[in-house]
Amino acid sequence: MRLDRIELQVIELPLIRPFRTSGGTTTARPVMLLKLDAGGVRGYGECVAPATPHYTGETAETARVVLERHLIPLALGGDFETARELGSTFDSVVRANPMARAALEMALWDVEAKIRDVPLAELLGGERKSVPVGVVLGMERDAGLLIERIGVALGAGYRGVKLKIGPGSDIPVLESVRRRFPDASLGVDANASYTSEDAEHLLSLDRFGLTMIEQPLPADDLLGLARLQERLETPVCLDESITSVDECRVALRLGSGRMVNIKPGRVGGHAAATRIHDLCEEAGVAVWCGGMLESGVGRAHALALASLSGFRAPADLSASGRYWSRDVVRPEFTLGPDGTIRVPDGPGIGVEVDEQFLSEIELDRKVFPARG
Ligand code: MG
């Protein structure tokens, strides 16, 4: 595959309602899309890096610099048999920066699947036709409002709910939620907002019968996470900690968690994500696929990945209409009556990208032609 052209487009997709986590509040999501043209097909990728460095350190701006100065020229200058090969080329010249790499790598997987005329899910080794999904709910100042939202989500058929928590916004919230929904499948995500000093406090969350406590401690405190998991009955789920295959190996060896949330956009792309899936399977660690407030492009990629057999727990991948008044893909993603979302079965990401709508909400665009 030789690329003819790469386009980088930044759009701003308004959220239906603000989304609050321990890292801040988001009202509209600037989304950086990559479009790769090769052999008459167009592949799409999405960079999941947020605006600020609160999550793993990468931001949309750092990712853009790495893409424009290093990764895009490399991709345009090469001839790759497979998307996997492009990823290996990145390994030798760019350290870290998995979100920047993933955006381009995943777009090339879409190109490859379209050239082979197979769904991306099939190319990745996925078998399932639909993926069970749950919702993530941001923090609310008003517990009544949160309870109402949980009721709506469960009523709509979502398989489970994940709540964002943080110091000062945990036990009272969980007490009122559990009183109202004693049997609901309920997990929490702390986004690395506690420290090892809070271990005793975190142990007290065991009594809420949670499916998991996601990333209670800072990403690089793998030892602290392992010590906490030893004492905690609830599975610790790793998110921010796992930014590469090697990081995952270390975490598995240490026992830093009994679950891993795999986001292809966070770990460097589909090749790394499938490898992490396999490693966790071998280690008996449960995996599920998480979302990053992606547009339909990122969602299509995540669903293709989540079709792999090891992703058993509900994915954090809601229907388009939960976040956006209008998504950038057709058809939009909708929730089936059984609490699942169908994995697209057309070639590549299997959904049509609405280029007209993209140009209407465009903030910036840059084209990189192939040299020579
Ligand atoms: Mg998380």
mmCIF file with all atom_site columns, C-alpha atoms and ligand atoms in Angstrom, residues 55 136 162 164 188-192 214-215 237-240 261 263 266 288 291-292 316, ligand 1:
data_model
loop_
_atom_site.group_PDB
_atom_site.id
_atom_site.type_symbol
_atom_site.label_atom_id
_atom_site.label_alt_id
_atom_site.label_comp_id
_atom_site.label_asym_id
_atom_site.label_entity_id
_atom_site.label_seq_id
_atom_site.pdbx_PDB_ins_code
_atom_site.Cartn_x
_atom_site.Cartn_y
_atom_site.Cartn_z
_atom_site.occupancy
_atom_site.B_iso_or_equiv
_atom_site.pdbx_formal_charge
_atom_site.auth_seq_id
_atom_site.auth_comp_id
_atom_site.auth_asym_id
_atom_site.auth_atom_id
_atom_site.pdbx_PDB_model_num
ATOM   1  C  CA . TYR A 1 55  ? -5.274  11.812 31.106 1.00 0.00 ? 55  TYR A CA 1
ATOM   2  C  CA . VAL A 1 136 ? -20.449 5.944  31.490 1.00 0.00 ? 136 VAL A CA 1
ATOM   3  C  CA . LYS A 1 162 ? -19.962 3.142  35.120 1.00 0.00 ? 162 LYS A CA 1
ATOM   4  C  CA . LYS A 1 164 ? -17.022 8.690  37.523 1.00 0.00 ? 164 LYS A CA 1
ATOM   5  C  CA . VAL A 1 188 ? -16.691 3.181  39.033 1.00 0.00 ? 188 VAL A CA 1
ATOM   6  C  CA . ASP A 1 189 ? -13.834 5.049  37.386 1.00 0.00 ? 189 ASP A CA 1
ATOM   7  C  CA . ALA A 1 190 ? -11.571 7.302  39.458 1.00 0.00 ? 190 ALA A CA 1
ATOM   8  C  CA . ASN A 1 191 ? -9.331  8.482  36.589 1.00 0.00 ? 191 ASN A CA 1
ATOM   9  C  CA . ALA A 1 192 ? -6.231  8.185  38.787 1.00 0.00 ? 192 ALA A CA 1
ATOM   10 C  CA . GLU A 1 214 ? -11.113 1.636  37.357 1.00 0.00 ? 214 GLU A CA 1
ATOM   11 C  CA . GLN A 1 215 ? -7.752  3.342  37.699 1.00 0.00 ? 215 GLN A CA 1
ATOM   12 C  CA . CYS A 1 237 ? -9.365  -2.215 36.257 1.00 0.00 ? 237 CYS A CA 1
ATOM   13 C  CA . LEU A 1 238 ? -6.402  -0.599 34.525 1.00 0.00 ? 238 LEU A CA 1
ATOM   14 C  CA . ASP A 1 239 ? -7.002  2.171  32.012 1.00 0.00 ? 239 ASP A CA 1
ATOM   15 C  CA . GLU A 1 240 ? -4.494  5.052  32.018 1.00 0.00 ? 240 GLU A CA 1
ATOM   16 C  CA . ASN A 1 261 ? -9.877  -1.514 29.759 1.00 0.00 ? 261 ASN A CA 1
ATOM   17 C  CA . LYS A 1 263 ? -8.826  1.475  24.148 1.00 0.00 ? 263 LYS A CA 1
ATOM   18 C  CA . ARG A 1 266 ? -4.719  4.877  23.870 1.00 0.00 ? 266 ARG A CA 1
ATOM   19 C  CA . TRP A 1 288 ? -13.356 -4.866 27.854 1.00 0.00 ? 288 TRP A CA 1
ATOM   20 C  CA . GLY A 1 291 ? -14.568 4.691  24.823 1.00 0.00 ? 291 GLY A CA 1
ATOM   21 C  CA . MET A 1 292 ? -12.903 8.101  24.740 1.00 0.00 ? 292 MET A CA 1
ATOM   22 C  CA . ASP A 1 316 ? -18.091 1.609  27.269 1.00 0.00 ? 316 ASP A CA 1
HETATM 23 MG MG . MG  B 2 .   ? -11.216 5.249  32.524 1.00 0.00 ? 1   MG  B MG 1
#
